Short mmCIF file of C-alpha atoms and ligand atoms in Angstrom, two decimals:
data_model
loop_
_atom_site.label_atom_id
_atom_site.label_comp_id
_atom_site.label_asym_id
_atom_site.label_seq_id
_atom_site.Cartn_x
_atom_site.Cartn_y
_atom_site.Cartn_z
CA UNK A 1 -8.88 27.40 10.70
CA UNK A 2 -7.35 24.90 8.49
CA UNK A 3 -5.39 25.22 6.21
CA UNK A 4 -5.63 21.80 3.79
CA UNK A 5 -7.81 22.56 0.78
CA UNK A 6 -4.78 24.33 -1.06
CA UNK A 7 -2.81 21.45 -0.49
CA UNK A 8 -2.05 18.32 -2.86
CA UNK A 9 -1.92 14.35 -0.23
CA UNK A 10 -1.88 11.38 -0.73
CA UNK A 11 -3.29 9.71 1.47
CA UNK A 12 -5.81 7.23 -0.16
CA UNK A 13 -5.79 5.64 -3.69
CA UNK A 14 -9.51 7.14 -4.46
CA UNK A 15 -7.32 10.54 -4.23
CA UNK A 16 -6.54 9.23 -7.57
CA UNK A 17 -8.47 9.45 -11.06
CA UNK A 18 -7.19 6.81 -13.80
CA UNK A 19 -4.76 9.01 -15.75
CA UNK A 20 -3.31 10.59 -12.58
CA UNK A 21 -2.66 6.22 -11.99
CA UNK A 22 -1.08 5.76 -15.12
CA UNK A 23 0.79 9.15 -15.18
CA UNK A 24 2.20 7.70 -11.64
CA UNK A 25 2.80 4.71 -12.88
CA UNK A 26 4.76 5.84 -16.12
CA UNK A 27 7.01 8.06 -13.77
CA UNK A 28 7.64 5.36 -11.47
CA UNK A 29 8.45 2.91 -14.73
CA UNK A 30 11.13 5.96 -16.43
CA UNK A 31 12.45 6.39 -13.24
CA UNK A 32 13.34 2.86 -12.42
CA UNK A 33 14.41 2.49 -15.98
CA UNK A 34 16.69 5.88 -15.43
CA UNK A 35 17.86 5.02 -11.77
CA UNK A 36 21.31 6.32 -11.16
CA UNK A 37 21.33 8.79 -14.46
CA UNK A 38 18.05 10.37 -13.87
CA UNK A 39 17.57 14.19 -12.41
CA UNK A 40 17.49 15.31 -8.74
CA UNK A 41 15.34 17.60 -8.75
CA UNK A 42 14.68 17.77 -4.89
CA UNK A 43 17.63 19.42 -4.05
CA UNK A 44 17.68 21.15 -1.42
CA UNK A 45 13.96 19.82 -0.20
CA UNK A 46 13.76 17.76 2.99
CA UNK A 47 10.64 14.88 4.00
CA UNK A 48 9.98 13.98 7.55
CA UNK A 49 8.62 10.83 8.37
CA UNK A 50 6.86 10.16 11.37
CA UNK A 51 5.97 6.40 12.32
CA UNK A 52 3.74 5.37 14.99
CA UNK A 53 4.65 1.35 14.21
CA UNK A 54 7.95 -0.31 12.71
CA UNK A 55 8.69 -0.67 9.09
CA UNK A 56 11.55 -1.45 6.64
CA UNK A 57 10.17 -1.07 3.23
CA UNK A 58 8.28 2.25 3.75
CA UNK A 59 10.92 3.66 5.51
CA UNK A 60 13.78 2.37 3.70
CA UNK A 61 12.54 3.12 0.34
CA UNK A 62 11.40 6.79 0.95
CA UNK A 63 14.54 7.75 2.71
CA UNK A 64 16.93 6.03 -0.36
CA UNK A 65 14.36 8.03 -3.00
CA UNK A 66 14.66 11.16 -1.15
CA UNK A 67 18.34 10.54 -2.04
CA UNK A 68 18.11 9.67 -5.22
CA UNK A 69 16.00 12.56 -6.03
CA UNK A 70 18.73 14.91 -4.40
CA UNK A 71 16.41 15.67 -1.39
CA UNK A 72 16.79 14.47 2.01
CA UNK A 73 14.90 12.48 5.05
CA UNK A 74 14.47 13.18 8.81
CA UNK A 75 12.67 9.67 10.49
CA UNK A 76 10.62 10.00 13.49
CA UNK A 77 10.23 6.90 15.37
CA UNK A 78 6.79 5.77 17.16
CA UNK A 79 8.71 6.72 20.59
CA UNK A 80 9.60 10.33 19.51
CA UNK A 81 6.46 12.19 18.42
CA UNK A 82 3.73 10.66 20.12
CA UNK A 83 1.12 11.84 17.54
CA UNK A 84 -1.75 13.36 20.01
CA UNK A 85 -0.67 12.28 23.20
CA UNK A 86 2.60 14.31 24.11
CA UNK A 87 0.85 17.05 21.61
CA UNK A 88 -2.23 17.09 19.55
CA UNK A 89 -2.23 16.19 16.20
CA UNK A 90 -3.31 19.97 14.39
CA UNK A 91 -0.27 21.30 16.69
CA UNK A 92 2.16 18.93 15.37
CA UNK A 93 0.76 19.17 11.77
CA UNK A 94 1.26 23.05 11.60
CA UNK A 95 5.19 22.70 13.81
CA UNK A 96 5.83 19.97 10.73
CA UNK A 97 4.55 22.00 8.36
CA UNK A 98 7.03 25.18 9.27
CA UNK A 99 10.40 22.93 8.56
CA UNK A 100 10.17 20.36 5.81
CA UNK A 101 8.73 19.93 2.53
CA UNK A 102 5.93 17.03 2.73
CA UNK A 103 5.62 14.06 5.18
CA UNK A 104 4.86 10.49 5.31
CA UNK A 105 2.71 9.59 8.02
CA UNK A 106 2.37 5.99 8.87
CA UNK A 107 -0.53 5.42 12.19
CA UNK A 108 -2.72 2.88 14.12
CA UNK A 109 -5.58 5.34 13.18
CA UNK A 110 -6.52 6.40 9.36
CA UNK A 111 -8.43 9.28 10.90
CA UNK A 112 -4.71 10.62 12.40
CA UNK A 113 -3.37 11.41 8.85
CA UNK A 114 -6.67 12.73 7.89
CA UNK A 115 -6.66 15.16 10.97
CA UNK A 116 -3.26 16.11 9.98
CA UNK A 117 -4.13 16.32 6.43
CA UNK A 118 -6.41 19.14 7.66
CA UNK A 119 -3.86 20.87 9.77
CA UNK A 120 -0.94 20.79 7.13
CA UNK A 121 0.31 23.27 4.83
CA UNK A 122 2.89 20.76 2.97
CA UNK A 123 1.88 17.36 1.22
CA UNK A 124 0.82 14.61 3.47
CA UNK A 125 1.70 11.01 2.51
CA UNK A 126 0.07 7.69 4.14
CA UNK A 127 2.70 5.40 4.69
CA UNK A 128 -0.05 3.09 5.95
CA UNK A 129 -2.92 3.09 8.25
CA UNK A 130 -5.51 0.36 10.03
CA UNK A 131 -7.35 0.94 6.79
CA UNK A 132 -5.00 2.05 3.87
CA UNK A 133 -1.59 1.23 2.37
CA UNK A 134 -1.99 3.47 -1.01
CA UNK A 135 1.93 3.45 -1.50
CA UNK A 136 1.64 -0.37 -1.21
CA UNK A 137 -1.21 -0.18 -3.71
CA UNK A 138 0.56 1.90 -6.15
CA UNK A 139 3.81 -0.29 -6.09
CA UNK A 140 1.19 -3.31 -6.55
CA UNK A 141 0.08 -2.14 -9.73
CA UNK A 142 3.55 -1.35 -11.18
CA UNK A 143 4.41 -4.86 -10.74
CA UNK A 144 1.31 -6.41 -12.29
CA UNK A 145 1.94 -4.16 -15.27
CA UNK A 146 5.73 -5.10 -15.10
CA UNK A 147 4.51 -8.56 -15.28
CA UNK A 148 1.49 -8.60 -17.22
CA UNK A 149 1.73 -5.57 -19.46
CA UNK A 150 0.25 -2.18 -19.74
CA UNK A 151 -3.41 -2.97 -20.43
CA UNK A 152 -4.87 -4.87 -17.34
CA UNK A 153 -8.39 -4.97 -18.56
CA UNK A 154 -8.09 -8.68 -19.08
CA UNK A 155 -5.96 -9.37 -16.00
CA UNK A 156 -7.60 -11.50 -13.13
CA UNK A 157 -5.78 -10.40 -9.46
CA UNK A 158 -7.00 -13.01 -6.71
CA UNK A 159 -6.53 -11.87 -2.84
CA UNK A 160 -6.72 -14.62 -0.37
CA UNK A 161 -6.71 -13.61 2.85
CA UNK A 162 -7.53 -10.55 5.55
CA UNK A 163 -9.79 -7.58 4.12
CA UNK A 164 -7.30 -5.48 5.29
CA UNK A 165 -6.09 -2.03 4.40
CA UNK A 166 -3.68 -3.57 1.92
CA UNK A 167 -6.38 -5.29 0.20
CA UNK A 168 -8.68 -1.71 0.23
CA UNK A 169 -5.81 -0.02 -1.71
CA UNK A 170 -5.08 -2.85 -4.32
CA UNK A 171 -9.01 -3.15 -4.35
CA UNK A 172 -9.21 0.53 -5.52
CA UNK A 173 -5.95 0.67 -7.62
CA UNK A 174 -7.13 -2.81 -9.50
CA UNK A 175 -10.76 -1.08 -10.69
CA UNK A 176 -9.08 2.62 -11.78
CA UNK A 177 -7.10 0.14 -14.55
CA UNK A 178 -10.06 -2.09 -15.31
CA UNK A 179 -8.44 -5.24 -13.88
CA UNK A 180 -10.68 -7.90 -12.05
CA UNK A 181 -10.45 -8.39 -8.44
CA UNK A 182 -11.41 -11.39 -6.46
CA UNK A 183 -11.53 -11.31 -2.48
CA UNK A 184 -11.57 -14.49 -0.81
CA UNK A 185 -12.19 -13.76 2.77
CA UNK A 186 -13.27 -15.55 6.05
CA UNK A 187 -16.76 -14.14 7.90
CA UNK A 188 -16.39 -11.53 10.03
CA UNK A 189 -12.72 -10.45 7.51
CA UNK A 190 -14.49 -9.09 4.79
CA UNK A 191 -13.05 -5.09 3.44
CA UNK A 192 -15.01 -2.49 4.37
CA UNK A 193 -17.89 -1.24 2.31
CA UNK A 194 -16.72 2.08 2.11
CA UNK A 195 -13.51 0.57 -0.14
CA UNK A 196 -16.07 -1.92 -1.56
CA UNK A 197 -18.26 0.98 -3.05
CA UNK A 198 -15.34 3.53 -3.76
CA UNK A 199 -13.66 0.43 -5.92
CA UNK A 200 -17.29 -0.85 -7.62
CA UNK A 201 -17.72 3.20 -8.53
CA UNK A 202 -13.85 3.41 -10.01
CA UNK A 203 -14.52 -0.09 -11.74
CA UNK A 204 -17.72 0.64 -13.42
CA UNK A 205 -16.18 3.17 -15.16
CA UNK A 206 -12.75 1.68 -16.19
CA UNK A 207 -14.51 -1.67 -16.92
CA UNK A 208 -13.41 -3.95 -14.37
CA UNK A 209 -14.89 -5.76 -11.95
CA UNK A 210 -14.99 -6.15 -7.79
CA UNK A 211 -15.88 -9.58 -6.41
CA UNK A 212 -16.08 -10.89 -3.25
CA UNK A 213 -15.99 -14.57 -1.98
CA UNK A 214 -15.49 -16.71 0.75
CA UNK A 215 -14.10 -19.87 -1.00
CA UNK A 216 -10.14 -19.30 -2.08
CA UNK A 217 -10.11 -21.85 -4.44
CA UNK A 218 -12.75 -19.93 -6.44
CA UNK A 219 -10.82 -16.15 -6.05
CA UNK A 220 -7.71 -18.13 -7.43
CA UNK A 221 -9.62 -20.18 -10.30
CA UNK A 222 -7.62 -19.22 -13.92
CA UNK A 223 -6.09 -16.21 -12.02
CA UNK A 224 -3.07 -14.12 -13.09
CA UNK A 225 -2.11 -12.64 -9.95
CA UNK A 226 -2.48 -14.30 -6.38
CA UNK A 227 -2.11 -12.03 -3.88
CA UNK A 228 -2.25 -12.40 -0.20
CA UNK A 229 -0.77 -10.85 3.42
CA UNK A 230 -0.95 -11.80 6.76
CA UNK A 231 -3.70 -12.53 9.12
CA UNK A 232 -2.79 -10.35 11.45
CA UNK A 233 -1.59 -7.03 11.00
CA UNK A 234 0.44 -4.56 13.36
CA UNK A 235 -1.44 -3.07 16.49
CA UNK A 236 -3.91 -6.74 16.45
CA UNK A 237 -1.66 -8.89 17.47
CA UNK A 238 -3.71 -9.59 20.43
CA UNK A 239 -6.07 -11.23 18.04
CA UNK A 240 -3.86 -13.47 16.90
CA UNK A 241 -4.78 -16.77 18.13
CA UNK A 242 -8.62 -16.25 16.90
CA UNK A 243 -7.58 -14.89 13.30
CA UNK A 244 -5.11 -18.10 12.81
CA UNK A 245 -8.03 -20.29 13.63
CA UNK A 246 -10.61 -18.25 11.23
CA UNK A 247 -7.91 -18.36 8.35
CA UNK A 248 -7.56 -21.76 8.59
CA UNK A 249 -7.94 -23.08 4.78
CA UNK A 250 -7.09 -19.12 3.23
CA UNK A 251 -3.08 -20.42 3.18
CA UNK A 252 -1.87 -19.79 -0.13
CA UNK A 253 0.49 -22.62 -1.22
CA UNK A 254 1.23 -25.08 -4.04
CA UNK A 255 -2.00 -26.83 -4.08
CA UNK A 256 -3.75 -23.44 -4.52
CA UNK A 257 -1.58 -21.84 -6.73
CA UNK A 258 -2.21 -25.17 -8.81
CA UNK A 259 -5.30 -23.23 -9.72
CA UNK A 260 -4.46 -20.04 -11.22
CA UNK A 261 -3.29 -20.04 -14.78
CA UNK A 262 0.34 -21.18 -14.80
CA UNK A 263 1.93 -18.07 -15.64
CA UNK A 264 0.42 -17.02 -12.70
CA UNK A 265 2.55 -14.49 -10.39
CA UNK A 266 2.43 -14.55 -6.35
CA UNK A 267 2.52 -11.34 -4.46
CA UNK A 268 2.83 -10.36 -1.15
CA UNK A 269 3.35 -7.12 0.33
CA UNK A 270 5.55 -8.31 3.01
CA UNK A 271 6.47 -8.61 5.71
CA UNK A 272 5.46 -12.60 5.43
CA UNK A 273 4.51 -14.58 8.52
CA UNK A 274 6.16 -17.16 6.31
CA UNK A 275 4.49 -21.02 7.15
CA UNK A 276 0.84 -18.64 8.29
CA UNK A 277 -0.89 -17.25 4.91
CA UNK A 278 2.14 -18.29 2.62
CA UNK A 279 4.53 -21.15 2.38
CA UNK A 280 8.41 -20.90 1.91
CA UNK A 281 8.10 -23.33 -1.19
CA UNK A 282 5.14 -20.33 -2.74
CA UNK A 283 7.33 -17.80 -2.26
CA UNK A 284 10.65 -18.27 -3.14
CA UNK A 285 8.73 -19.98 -6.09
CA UNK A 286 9.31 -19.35 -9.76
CA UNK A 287 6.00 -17.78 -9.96
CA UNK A 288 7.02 -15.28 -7.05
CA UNK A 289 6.87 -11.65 -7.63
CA UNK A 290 7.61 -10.55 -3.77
CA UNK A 291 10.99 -9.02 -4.27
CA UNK A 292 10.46 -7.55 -7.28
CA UNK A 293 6.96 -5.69 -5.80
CA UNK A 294 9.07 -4.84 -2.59
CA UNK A 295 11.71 -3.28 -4.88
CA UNK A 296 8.93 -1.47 -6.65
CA UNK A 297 8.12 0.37 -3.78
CA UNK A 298 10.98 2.89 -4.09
CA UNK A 299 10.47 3.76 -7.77
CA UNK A 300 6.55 4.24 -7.13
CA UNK A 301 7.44 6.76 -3.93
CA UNK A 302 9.87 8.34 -5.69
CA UNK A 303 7.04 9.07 -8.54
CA UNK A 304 4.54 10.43 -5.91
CA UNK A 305 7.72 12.39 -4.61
CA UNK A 306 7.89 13.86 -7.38
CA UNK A 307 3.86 14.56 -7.99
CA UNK A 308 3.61 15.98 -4.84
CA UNK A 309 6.61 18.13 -4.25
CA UNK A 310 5.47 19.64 -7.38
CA UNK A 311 8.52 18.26 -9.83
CA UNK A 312 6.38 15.51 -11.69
N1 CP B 1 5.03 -3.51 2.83
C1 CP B 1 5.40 -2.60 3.75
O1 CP B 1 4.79 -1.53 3.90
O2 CP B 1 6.49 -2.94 4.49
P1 CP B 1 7.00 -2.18 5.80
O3 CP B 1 5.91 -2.38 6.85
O4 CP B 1 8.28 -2.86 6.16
O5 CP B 1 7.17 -0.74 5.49
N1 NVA B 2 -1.59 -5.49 6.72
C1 NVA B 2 -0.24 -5.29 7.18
C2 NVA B 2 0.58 -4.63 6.12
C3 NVA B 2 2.02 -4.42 6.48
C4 NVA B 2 2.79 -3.72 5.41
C5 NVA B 2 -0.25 -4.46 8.44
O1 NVA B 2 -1.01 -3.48 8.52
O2 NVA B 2 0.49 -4.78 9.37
#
């Protein structure tokens, strides 16, 4: 039997309804405001995080907010665990479950965390799968409203690019605060529908919009935000010669940035394959937001942190 419907994850942005967004997002803004003088209220409480590919920001910025927070981090590397192959997945869930507090999860497959989801008895975190990056997503929107203010309902984000799992969560995160989102992505890229219809649902009632094209210059027409990541992510690398030729043209660089409004900021979620779907002269840019968004990542996880392990 499982044991998960008792249990508060995180594992997708559509786990989200608006205010739980903005109550995130107000956390995440008081705590970055309050870093170094704020509470630690996870004494004493311990995350594991268990990694099936490489990363420095998820990593990095959950282990250092653990910290903050008074808590503490155990990191599992892809070589250690071996999520369902030197043990199932339910097994390792319910072992997990018996030591720590909650755990990030970060796999090739989304249905991994939502098998271990099912299995665990402590909060399960997606640290980013083939189809979601809701930590990603959450950070994204904390920089937009850094940048743009607290009422997005007028704000224009343009993604140029892969419909990836990074786009999915921004895709959902831009419709619960009424922002408009335009795609611009090559046939055969496109996001899923699943994500499509989740993020039409969330933006017909917040008031935004979903839209999705194939011409960038179109996406990035009078934009406020330009967002894009790279063509290929991690575990398709053997793909990478075909996706370089079908992005050819989805680059985002001066003469495209030329179209959004010129306040216009640049994000990227990073890593960059710097010279591929952004150019060094975009992104160390006056209009670029990268570092900032990349910072933003530990004051958003230390938020859900806090939502999860029951101290929000
Ligand atoms: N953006 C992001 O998730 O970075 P990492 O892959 O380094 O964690
Ligand atoms: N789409 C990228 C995001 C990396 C943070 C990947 O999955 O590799």
């Amino acid at each position: 039997m499982t044991v998960a419907s008792r249990v508060r994850h995180f594992v997708s942005v559509a786990d989200l309804g608006p205010s739980d967004l903005a109550r995130l997002l107000d956390e995440a803004s008081s705590l970055k405001a309050g870093r170094g003088r704020h509470a630690r209220p996870l004494a004493g409480r311990t995350l594991a995080q268990i990694f099936e590919k490489p990363s420095l920001r998820t990593r990095l910025s959950f282990e250092v907010g653990m910290v903050e927070l008074g808590g503490h981090c155990v990191y599992l590397s892809p070589q250690e665990v071996g999520l369902g192959r030197r043990e199932s997945v339910a097994d390792v869930a319910r072992v997990v479950s018996r030591m720590v507090d909650a755990v990030v999860l970060r796999t090739n497959a989304h249905e991994t965390i939502e098998e271990f989801a099912r299995w665990s008895s402590i909060p399960v975190i997606n640290g980013l799968s083939d189809l979601t990056h809701p930590c990603q997503g959450l950070a994204d929107i904390l920089t937009i409203r850094e940048r743009k203010g607290p009422d997005l309902r007028r704000v224009t984000v343009a993604y140029v690019g892969d419909g990836n799992n990074v786009l999915h969560s921004l895709m959902l995160g831009t419709a619960l605060v009424g922002a408009h989102l335009r795609a611009a992505t090559p046939e055969g890229y496109e996001p899923q529908e699943r994500y499509v219809e989740l993020a039409r649902r969330a933006a017909s009632a917040s008031g935004g919009t979903v839209t999705l094209l194939r011409d960038p210059v179109a996406a990035v027409k009078d934009a406020d935000v330009v967002y894009t990541d790279v063509w290929t992510s991690m575990g398709q690398e053997q793909e990478y010669e075909r996706r370089r030729r079908a992005f050819h043209g989805y680059q985002v660089n001066a003469d495209l940035l030329r179209g959004a409004k010129p306040d216009a900021i640049v994000m990227h979620d990073l890593p960059a394959h710097r010279g591929e779907e952004i150019t060094d002269d975009v992104m160390d840019g006056p209009q670029s937001a990268v570092f900032d968004q990349a910072e933003n990542r530990l004051h958003a996880q230390k938020a859900v942190l806090r939502w999860l392990l029951g101290e929000g």
